[in-house]
Amino acid sequence: MFIAPLNTDLLLQEAESETLYINLIVQLNKDFNLANEAVDFPLSLSPDELKSQLHEKIYRLIQYKFAEYLNLLYIIDVSEEEIKKLDGSDLVILAEQVAFLILKREWQKVWFRNKYK
């Protein structure tokens, strides 16, 4: 049964422990590219670097390319209810929370694909 981790660090630790971390990066790259937001997170990226780069990318999308940001959330299939619960008063914190929601959804996809292949 899939139980979502409580924060980004736990999520990335779980992905590494289940040897699915690279699959998570591949899924992120795939969905960002489907949303026409080209990213190329290298497969050699450490979890801390991934967390940082994803946070920065989301921050820039929210600040400068809001329509593309919304499209990305749609493509990745991030829960609209979860997004609505977030407090948007501080963009840095918002971007960090959204990055976690994106990672959580992508992890769910990777986990299910691995579990039921």
CSV table of N, CA, C and O in Angstrom, one decimal:
chain,number,residue,atom,x,y,z
A,1,MET,N,0.8,-1.2,0.0
A,1,MET,CA,0.0,0.0,0.0
A,1,MET,C,0.9,1.2,0.0
A,1,MET,O,1.8,1.3,0.7
A,2,PHE,N,0.6,2.2,-0.9
A,2,PHE,CA,1.4,3.4,-1.0
A,2,PHE,C,1.0,4.4,0.2
A,2,PHE,O,-0.1,4.7,0.4
A,3,ILE,N,2.1,4.7,0.9
A,3,ILE,CA,2.0,5.8,1.9
A,3,ILE,C,2.9,6.9,1.6
A,3,ILE,O,4.2,6.6,1.5
A,4,ALA,N,2.4,8.1,1.3
A,4,ALA,CA,3.3,9.2,0.9
A,4,ALA,C,4.1,9.6,2.1
A,4,ALA,O,3.7,9.8,3.2
A,5,PRO,N,5.4,9.9,1.8
A,5,PRO,CA,6.3,10.4,2.8
A,5,PRO,C,5.8,11.8,3.3
A,5,PRO,O,5.1,12.5,2.6
A,6,LEU,N,6.3,12.2,4.5
A,6,LEU,CA,5.8,13.5,5.1
A,6,LEU,C,6.5,14.7,4.6
A,6,LEU,O,6.0,15.8,4.8
A,7,ASN,N,7.7,14.5,4.1
A,7,ASN,CA,8.5,15.7,3.6
A,7,ASN,C,9.4,15.3,2.5
A,7,ASN,O,9.6,14.1,2.2
A,8,THR,N,10.0,16.3,1.9
A,8,THR,CA,10.9,16.0,0.7
A,8,THR,C,12.1,15.1,1.1
A,8,THR,O,12.4,14.2,0.3
A,9,ASP,N,12.7,15.4,2.2
A,9,ASP,CA,13.9,14.6,2.6
A,9,ASP,C,13.5,13.1,2.8
A,9,ASP,O,14.3,12.2,2.3
A,10,LEU,N,12.4,12.8,3.5
A,10,LEU,CA,12.0,11.4,3.7
A,10,LEU,C,11.6,10.8,2.3
A,10,LEU,O,11.9,9.6,2.1
A,11,LEU,N,11.0,11.5,1.5
A,11,LEU,CA,10.6,11.0,0.2
A,11,LEU,C,11.9,10.6,-0.6
A,11,LEU,O,12.0,9.5,-1.2
A,12,LEU,N,12.9,11.5,-0.6
A,12,LEU,CA,14.1,11.2,-1.4
A,12,LEU,C,14.9,10.0,-0.8
A,12,LEU,O,15.5,9.2,-1.5
A,13,GLN,N,14.9,9.9,0.6
A,13,GLN,CA,15.5,8.8,1.2
A,13,GLN,C,14.8,7.5,0.9
A,13,GLN,O,15.5,6.5,0.6
A,14,GLU,N,13.5,7.5,0.8
A,14,GLU,CA,12.7,6.3,0.5
A,14,GLU,C,13.0,5.9,-1.0
A,14,GLU,O,13.2,4.7,-1.3
A,15,ALA,N,13.1,6.9,-1.9
A,15,ALA,CA,13.4,6.6,-3.3
A,15,ALA,C,14.7,6.0,-3.4
A,15,ALA,O,14.9,5.0,-4.2
A,16,GLU,N,15.7,6.5,-2.7
A,16,GLU,CA,17.1,5.9,-2.7
A,16,GLU,C,17.1,4.5,-2.1
A,16,GLU,O,17.7,3.6,-2.7
A,17,SER,N,16.4,4.3,-1.0
A,17,SER,CA,16.4,3.0,-0.3
A,17,SER,C,15.8,1.9,-1.2
A,17,SER,O,16.1,0.8,-1.1
A,18,GLU,N,14.8,2.3,-2.0
A,18,GLU,CA,14.1,1.4,-2.8
A,18,GLU,C,14.7,1.3,-4.2
A,18,GLU,O,14.2,0.7,-5.2
A,19,THR,N,15.9,1.9,-4.4
A,19,THR,CA,16.7,2.0,-5.6
A,19,THR,C,15.8,2.5,-6.8
A,19,THR,O,15.9,2.0,-7.9
A,20,LEU,N,14.9,3.5,-6.5
A,20,LEU,CA,14.1,4.1,-7.5
A,20,LEU,C,14.3,5.6,-7.7
A,20,LEU,O,13.6,6.2,-8.4
A,21,TYR,N,15.4,6.0,-7.1
A,21,TYR,CA,15.7,7.5,-7.2
A,21,TYR,C,16.0,7.9,-8.6
A,21,TYR,O,15.5,8.9,-9.1
A,22,ILE,N,16.7,7.1,-9.4
A,22,ILE,CA,16.9,7.5,-10.8
A,22,ILE,C,15.6,7.5,-11.6
A,22,ILE,O,15.4,8.3,-12.4
A,23,ASN,N,14.7,6.5,-11.3
A,23,ASN,CA,13.4,6.5,-12.0
A,23,ASN,C,12.6,7.8,-11.6
A,23,ASN,O,11.9,8.3,-12.5
A,24,LEU,N,12.8,8.3,-10.4
A,24,LEU,CA,12.1,9.5,-10.0
A,24,LEU,C,12.6,10.7,-10.9
A,24,LEU,O,11.9,11.5,-11.4
A,25,ILE,N,13.9,10.8,-11.0
A,25,ILE,CA,14.5,11.8,-11.9
A,25,ILE,C,14.0,11.7,-13.3
A,25,ILE,O,13.7,12.7,-13.9
A,26,VAL,N,14.0,10.5,-13.8
A,26,VAL,CA,13.6,10.3,-15.2
A,26,VAL,C,12.1,10.7,-15.4
A,26,VAL,O,11.8,11.4,-16.3
A,27,GLN,N,11.3,10.4,-14.4
A,27,GLN,CA,9.9,10.8,-14.4
A,27,GLN,C,9.7,12.3,-14.4
A,27,GLN,O,8.9,12.9,-15.1
A,28,LEU,N,10.5,13.0,-13.5
A,28,LEU,CA,10.5,14.4,-13.4
A,28,LEU,C,10.8,15.0,-14.8
A,28,LEU,O,10.1,15.9,-15.3
A,29,ASN,N,11.9,14.6,-15.4
A,29,ASN,CA,12.4,15.1,-16.7
A,29,ASN,C,11.3,14.9,-17.7
A,29,ASN,O,11.0,15.8,-18.5
A,30,LYS,N,10.7,13.7,-17.7
A,30,LYS,CA,9.7,13.4,-18.7
A,30,LYS,C,8.5,14.3,-18.6
A,30,LYS,O,8.0,14.9,-19.6
A,31,ASP,N,8.0,14.5,-17.4
A,31,ASP,CA,6.8,15.3,-17.2
A,31,ASP,C,7.0,16.8,-17.4
A,31,ASP,O,6.2,17.5,-18.0
A,32,PHE,N,8.2,17.3,-17.0
A,32,PHE,CA,8.5,18.7,-17.3
A,32,PHE,C,8.6,18.9,-18.8
A,32,PHE,O,8.1,19.9,-19.3
A,33,ASN,N,9.2,18.0,-19.5
A,33,ASN,CA,9.3,18.1,-20.9
A,33,ASN,C,8.0,18.0,-21.6
A,33,ASN,O,7.7,18.7,-22.6
A,34,LEU,N,7.1,17.2,-21.1
A,34,LEU,CA,5.7,17.1,-21.6
A,34,LEU,C,5.0,18.4,-21.5
A,34,LEU,O,4.2,18.8,-22.3
A,35,ALA,N,5.3,19.2,-20.4
A,35,ALA,CA,4.7,20.5,-20.2
A,35,ALA,C,5.5,21.6,-20.8
A,35,ALA,O,5.2,22.8,-20.6
A,36,ASN,N,6.4,21.2,-21.7
A,36,ASN,CA,7.2,22.2,-22.5
A,36,ASN,C,8.0,23.1,-21.5
A,36,ASN,O,8.2,24.3,-21.8
A,37,GLU,N,8.4,22.6,-20.4
A,37,GLU,CA,9.3,23.3,-19.5
A,37,GLU,C,10.6,22.5,-19.4
A,37,GLU,O,10.8,21.7,-18.4
A,38,ALA,N,11.4,22.6,-20.4
A,38,ALA,CA,12.6,21.8,-20.5
A,38,ALA,C,13.5,21.9,-19.3
A,38,ALA,O,13.9,22.9,-18.9
A,39,VAL,N,13.7,20.7,-18.7
A,39,VAL,CA,14.6,20.6,-17.6
A,39,VAL,C,15.4,19.3,-17.9
A,39,VAL,O,14.9,18.4,-18.6
A,40,ASP,N,16.6,19.3,-17.4
A,40,ASP,CA,17.4,18.1,-17.6
A,40,ASP,C,18.1,17.8,-16.3
A,40,ASP,O,19.3,18.1,-16.2
A,41,PHE,N,17.4,17.3,-15.4
A,41,PHE,CA,18.1,16.9,-14.1
A,41,PHE,C,19.0,15.7,-14.4
A,41,PHE,O,18.5,14.7,-14.8
A,42,PRO,N,20.3,15.9,-14.2
A,42,PRO,CA,21.2,14.7,-14.5
A,42,PRO,C,20.9,13.6,-13.6
A,42,PRO,O,20.5,13.8,-12.4
A,43,LEU,N,21.0,12.4,-14.1
A,43,LEU,CA,20.8,11.2,-13.2
A,43,LEU,C,21.8,11.1,-12.1
A,43,LEU,O,21.5,10.4,-11.1
A,44,SER,N,22.9,11.8,-12.2
A,44,SER,CA,23.9,11.8,-11.1
A,44,SER,C,23.6,12.8,-10.0
A,44,SER,O,24.4,12.9,-9.1
A,45,LEU,N,22.6,13.6,-10.2
A,45,LEU,CA,22.2,14.6,-9.2
A,45,LEU,C,22.0,14.0,-7.8
A,45,LEU,O,21.3,13.1,-7.7
A,46,SER,N,22.6,14.7,-6.8
A,46,SER,CA,22.3,14.2,-5.5
A,46,SER,C,20.9,14.6,-5.0
A,46,SER,O,20.3,15.6,-5.6
A,47,PRO,N,20.3,14.0,-4.0
A,47,PRO,CA,19.0,14.4,-3.6
A,47,PRO,C,18.9,15.8,-3.1
A,47,PRO,O,17.9,16.5,-3.4
A,48,ASP,N,19.9,16.3,-2.4
A,48,ASP,CA,19.9,17.7,-2.0
A,48,ASP,C,19.9,18.7,-3.2
A,48,ASP,O,19.3,19.7,-3.2
A,49,GLU,N,20.7,18.3,-4.2
A,49,GLU,CA,20.8,19.2,-5.4
A,49,GLU,C,19.5,19.1,-6.2
A,49,GLU,O,19.0,20.2,-6.7
A,50,LEU,N,18.9,17.9,-6.2
A,50,LEU,CA,17.6,17.8,-6.9
A,50,LEU,C,16.5,18.7,-6.2
A,50,LEU,O,15.8,19.4,-6.8
A,51,LYS,N,16.5,18.6,-4.9
A,51,LYS,CA,15.6,19.4,-4.1
A,51,LYS,C,15.8,20.9,-4.3
A,51,LYS,O,14.8,21.6,-4.6
A,52,SER,N,17.0,21.3,-4.3
A,52,SER,CA,17.3,22.7,-4.5
A,52,SER,C,17.0,23.2,-6.0
A,52,SER,O,16.4,24.2,-6.1
A,53,GLN,N,17.4,22.4,-7.0
A,53,GLN,CA,17.1,22.8,-8.4
A,53,GLN,C,15.6,22.8,-8.7
A,53,GLN,O,15.1,23.7,-9.4
A,54,LEU,N,14.9,21.8,-8.1
A,54,LEU,CA,13.4,21.8,-8.4
A,54,LEU,C,12.8,23.0,-7.7
A,54,LEU,O,11.9,23.6,-8.3
A,55,HIS,N,13.2,23.3,-6.5
A,55,HIS,CA,12.6,24.4,-5.8
A,55,HIS,C,12.8,25.7,-6.6
A,55,HIS,O,11.9,26.5,-6.8
A,56,GLU,N,14.0,25.9,-7.1
A,56,GLU,CA,14.4,27.1,-7.8
A,56,GLU,C,13.5,27.2,-9.1
A,56,GLU,O,13.0,28.2,-9.5
A,57,LYS,N,13.4,26.0,-9.8
A,57,LYS,CA,12.6,26.0,-11.1
A,57,LYS,C,11.1,26.4,-10.8
A,57,LYS,O,10.5,27.2,-11.5
A,58,ILE,N,10.6,25.8,-9.7
A,58,ILE,CA,9.2,26.1,-9.4
A,58,ILE,C,9.0,27.6,-9.0
A,58,ILE,O,8.1,28.3,-9.4
A,59,TYR,N,10.0,28.1,-8.3
A,59,TYR,CA,9.9,29.5,-7.9
A,59,TYR,C,9.9,30.4,-9.1
A,59,TYR,O,9.1,31.3,-9.2
A,60,ARG,N,10.8,30.1,-10.0
A,60,ARG,CA,10.9,30.9,-11.3
A,60,ARG,C,9.6,30.8,-12.1
A,60,ARG,O,9.1,31.8,-12.7
A,61,LEU,N,9.0,29.6,-12.1
A,61,LEU,CA,7.8,29.5,-12.9
A,61,LEU,C,6.6,30.3,-12.2
A,61,LEU,O,5.9,30.9,-12.9
A,62,ILE,N,6.5,30.2,-10.9
A,62,ILE,CA,5.5,30.9,-10.2
A,62,ILE,C,5.6,32.4,-10.5
A,62,ILE,O,4.7,33.1,-10.8
A,63,GLN,N,6.9,32.9,-10.4
A,63,GLN,CA,7.1,34.3,-10.5
A,63,GLN,C,7.0,34.9,-11.9
A,63,GLN,O,6.5,35.9,-12.1
A,64,TYR,N,7.5,34.1,-12.9
A,64,TYR,CA,7.6,34.7,-14.2
A,64,TYR,C,6.8,34.0,-15.3
A,64,TYR,O,6.5,34.6,-16.4
A,65,LYS,N,6.4,32.8,-15.1
A,65,LYS,CA,5.6,32.0,-16.1
A,65,LYS,C,4.5,31.3,-15.5
A,65,LYS,O,4.4,30.1,-15.5
A,66,PHE,N,3.5,32.0,-14.9
A,66,PHE,CA,2.5,31.4,-14.1
A,66,PHE,C,1.6,30.5,-14.9
A,66,PHE,O,1.2,29.4,-14.4
A,67,ALA,N,1.2,30.8,-16.2
A,67,ALA,CA,0.4,29.9,-17.0
A,67,ALA,C,1.1,28.6,-17.2
A,67,ALA,O,0.5,27.5,-17.2
A,68,GLU,N,2.4,28.6,-17.4
A,68,GLU,CA,3.2,27.4,-17.7
A,68,GLU,C,3.3,26.6,-16.4
A,68,GLU,O,3.3,25.4,-16.4
A,69,TYR,N,3.4,27.3,-15.2
A,69,TYR,CA,3.4,26.6,-13.9
A,69,TYR,C,2.1,25.9,-13.7
A,69,TYR,O,2.1,24.7,-13.3
A,70,LEU,N,1.0,26.5,-14.0
A,70,LEU,CA,-0.3,25.8,-13.9
A,70,LEU,C,-0.4,24.6,-14.8
A,70,LEU,O,-0.9,23.5,-14.5
A,71,ASN,N,0.1,24.8,-16.1
A,71,ASN,CA,0.1,23.7,-17.0
A,71,ASN,C,0.9,22.5,-16.5
A,71,ASN,O,0.6,21.3,-16.6
A,72,LEU,N,2.1,22.8,-15.9
A,72,LEU,CA,2.9,21.8,-15.3
A,72,LEU,C,2.2,21.0,-14.3
A,72,LEU,O,2.3,19.8,-14.2
A,73,LEU,N,1.5,21.7,-13.4
A,73,LEU,CA,0.8,21.0,-12.3
A,73,LEU,C,-0.3,20.1,-12.9
A,73,LEU,O,-0.5,19.0,-12.4
A,74,TYR,N,-0.9,20.6,-14.0
A,74,TYR,CA,-1.9,19.8,-14.7
A,74,TYR,C,-1.3,18.5,-15.3
A,74,TYR,O,-1.8,17.4,-15.1
A,75,ILE,N,-0.2,18.7,-16.0
A,75,ILE,CA,0.5,17.6,-16.6
A,75,ILE,C,0.9,16.5,-15.6
A,75,ILE,O,0.8,15.3,-15.8
A,76,ILE,N,1.5,17.0,-14.5
A,76,ILE,CA,2.0,16.1,-13.5
A,76,ILE,C,0.8,15.5,-12.7
A,76,ILE,O,1.0,14.4,-12.1
A,77,ASP,N,-0.3,16.2,-12.7
A,77,ASP,CA,-1.5,15.7,-12.0
A,77,ASP,C,-1.4,15.9,-10.5
A,77,ASP,O,-1.7,15.0,-9.7
A,78,VAL,N,-0.9,17.1,-10.1
A,78,VAL,CA,-0.8,17.4,-8.7
A,78,VAL,C,-2.2,17.8,-8.2
A,78,VAL,O,-3.0,18.5,-8.9
A,79,SER,N,-2.6,17.3,-7.0
A,79,SER,CA,-3.9,17.5,-6.5
A,79,SER,C,-4.3,19.0,-6.3
A,79,SER,O,-3.6,19.7,-5.7
A,80,GLU,N,-5.4,19.4,-7.0
A,80,GLU,CA,-5.8,20.8,-6.9
A,80,GLU,C,-6.2,21.1,-5.5
A,80,GLU,O,-5.9,22.2,-5.0
A,81,GLU,N,-6.7,20.2,-4.7
A,81,GLU,CA,-7.1,20.4,-3.3
A,81,GLU,C,-5.9,20.7,-2.5
A,81,GLU,O,-5.9,21.6,-1.6
A,82,GLU,N,-4.8,19.9,-2.7
A,82,GLU,CA,-3.5,20.1,-2.0
A,82,GLU,C,-3.0,21.5,-2.3
A,82,GLU,O,-2.5,22.2,-1.4
A,83,ILE,N,-3.0,21.9,-3.6
A,83,ILE,CA,-2.5,23.3,-3.9
A,83,ILE,C,-3.3,24.4,-3.3
A,83,ILE,O,-2.7,25.3,-2.7
A,84,LYS,N,-4.6,24.2,-3.2
A,84,LYS,CA,-5.5,25.2,-2.6
A,84,LYS,C,-5.3,25.4,-1.1
A,84,LYS,O,-5.5,26.4,-0.6
A,85,LYS,N,-4.8,24.3,-0.5
A,85,LYS,CA,-4.5,24.4,1.0
A,85,LYS,C,-3.3,25.2,1.3
A,85,LYS,O,-3.1,25.6,2.5
A,86,LEU,N,-2.4,25.5,0.3
A,86,LEU,CA,-1.1,26.2,0.6
A,86,LEU,C,-1.3,27.7,0.8
A,86,LEU,O,-2.2,28.3,0.2
A,87,ASP,N,-0.5,28.2,1.6
A,87,ASP,CA,-0.5,29.7,1.8
A,87,ASP,C,0.4,30.3,0.9
A,87,ASP,O,1.6,30.1,0.9
A,88,GLY,N,-0.1,31.2,0.0
A,88,GLY,CA,0.7,31.8,-1.0
A,88,GLY,C,1.4,33.1,-0.7
A,88,GLY,O,1.8,33.9,-1.5
A,89,SER,N,1.4,33.5,0.6
A,89,SER,CA,1.9,34.8,1.0
A,89,SER,C,3.4,34.9,0.9
A,89,SER,O,3.9,36.0,0.7
A,90,ASP,N,4.1,33.8,1.0
A,90,ASP,CA,5.6,33.9,0.8
A,90,ASP,C,5.9,32.9,-0.4
A,90,ASP,O,5.8,31.7,-0.3
A,91,LEU,N,6.4,33.5,-1.5
A,91,LEU,CA,6.7,32.7,-2.7
A,91,LEU,C,7.7,31.7,-2.5
A,91,LEU,O,7.7,30.6,-3.1
A,92,VAL,N,8.7,32.0,-1.7
A,92,VAL,CA,9.8,31.0,-1.5
A,92,VAL,C,9.3,29.8,-0.8
A,92,VAL,O,9.5,28.6,-1.2
A,93,ILE,N,8.5,30.0,0.2
A,93,ILE,CA,7.9,28.9,1.0
A,93,ILE,C,6.9,28.1,0.1
A,93,ILE,O,6.8,26.9,0.1
A,94,LEU,N,6.1,28.9,-0.6
A,94,LEU,CA,5.1,28.3,-1.6
A,94,LEU,C,5.8,27.4,-2.6
A,94,LEU,O,5.4,26.2,-2.8
A,95,ALA,N,6.9,27.9,-3.2
A,95,ALA,CA,7.6,27.1,-4.2
A,95,ALA,C,8.2,25.8,-3.6
A,95,ALA,O,8.2,24.8,-4.2
A,96,GLU,N,8.6,25.9,-2.3
A,96,GLU,CA,9.2,24.7,-1.6
A,96,GLU,C,8.0,23.7,-1.4
A,96,GLU,O,8.2,22.5,-1.6
A,97,GLN,N,6.9,24.2,-1.0
A,97,GLN,CA,5.7,23.3,-0.7
A,97,GLN,C,5.2,22.6,-2.0
A,97,GLN,O,4.9,21.5,-2.1
A,98,VAL,N,5.2,23.4,-3.1
A,98,VAL,CA,4.7,22.9,-4.4
A,98,VAL,C,5.8,21.9,-4.9
A,98,VAL,O,5.4,20.9,-5.5
A,99,ALA,N,7.0,22.2,-4.7
A,99,ALA,CA,8.1,21.2,-5.2
A,99,ALA,C,7.9,19.9,-4.5
A,99,ALA,O,8.0,18.8,-5.1
A,100,PHE,N,7.5,19.9,-3.2
A,100,PHE,CA,7.2,18.7,-2.4
A,100,PHE,C,6.0,18.0,-3.0
A,100,PHE,O,6.0,16.8,-3.2
A,101,LEU,N,5.0,18.7,-3.3
A,101,LEU,CA,3.8,18.1,-3.9
A,101,LEU,C,4.1,17.4,-5.2
A,101,LEU,O,3.6,16.4,-5.6
A,102,ILE,N,4.9,18.1,-6.0
A,102,ILE,CA,5.3,17.6,-7.3
A,102,ILE,C,6.1,16.3,-7.1
A,102,ILE,O,5.8,15.2,-7.7
A,103,LEU,N,7.1,16.3,-6.2
A,103,LEU,CA,7.9,15.1,-5.9
A,103,LEU,C,7.0,14.0,-5.4
A,103,LEU,O,7.2,12.8,-5.8
A,104,LYS,N,6.0,14.3,-4.6
A,104,LYS,CA,5.2,13.3,-4.0
A,104,LYS,C,4.4,12.6,-5.1
A,104,LYS,O,4.2,11.4,-5.1
A,105,ARG,N,3.8,13.4,-6.0
A,105,ARG,CA,3.0,12.8,-7.1
A,105,ARG,C,3.9,12.0,-8.0
A,105,ARG,O,3.5,10.9,-8.5
A,106,GLU,N,5.1,12.5,-8.3
A,106,GLU,CA,6.0,11.8,-9.2
A,106,GLU,C,6.5,10.5,-8.5
A,106,GLU,O,6.5,9.4,-9.2
A,107,TRP,N,6.7,10.6,-7.3
A,107,TRP,CA,7.1,9.4,-6.5
A,107,TRP,C,6.0,8.3,-6.5
A,107,TRP,O,6.2,7.1,-6.7
A,108,GLN,N,4.8,8.8,-6.4
A,108,GLN,CA,3.6,7.9,-6.4
A,108,GLN,C,3.6,7.1,-7.8
A,108,GLN,O,3.4,5.9,-7.8
A,109,LYS,N,3.8,7.9,-8.8
A,109,LYS,CA,3.8,7.2,-10.2
A,109,LYS,C,4.9,6.2,-10.3
A,109,LYS,O,4.6,5.1,-10.8
A,110,VAL,N,6.1,6.6,-9.9
A,110,VAL,CA,7.2,5.6,-9.9
A,110,VAL,C,7.0,4.4,-9.1
A,110,VAL,O,7.3,3.3,-9.5
A,111,TRP,N,6.5,4.6,-7.9
A,111,TRP,CA,6.3,3.6,-6.9
A,111,TRP,C,5.3,2.6,-7.4
A,111,TRP,O,5.5,1.4,-7.4
A,112,PHE,N,4.2,3.1,-7.9
A,112,PHE,CA,3.1,2.2,-8.5
A,112,PHE,C,3.6,1.4,-9.7
A,112,PHE,O,3.3,0.3,-9.8
A,113,ARG,N,4.3,2.1,-10.6
A,113,ARG,CA,4.8,1.5,-11.8
A,113,ARG,C,5.8,0.3,-11.4
A,113,ARG,O,5.7,-0.7,-12.0
A,114,ASN,N,6.6,0.6,-10.4
A,114,ASN,CA,7.5,-0.5,-10.0
A,114,ASN,C,6.8,-1.6,-9.3
A,114,ASN,O,7.1,-2.8,-9.5
A,115,LYS,N,5.9,-1.3,-8.4
A,115,LYS,CA,5.1,-2.3,-7.7
A,115,LYS,C,4.3,-3.2,-8.5
A,115,LYS,O,4.2,-4.4,-8.3
A,116,TYR,N,3.7,-2.6,-9.6
A,116,TYR,CA,2.7,-3.4,-10.3
A,116,TYR,C,3.1,-3.7,-11.8
A,116,TYR,O,2.3,-3.9,-12.6
A,117,LYS,N,4.4,-3.7,-12.0
A,117,LYS,CA,4.9,-4.0,-13.4
A,117,LYS,C,4.8,-5.4,-13.8
A,117,LYS,O,4.7,-6.3,-13.0
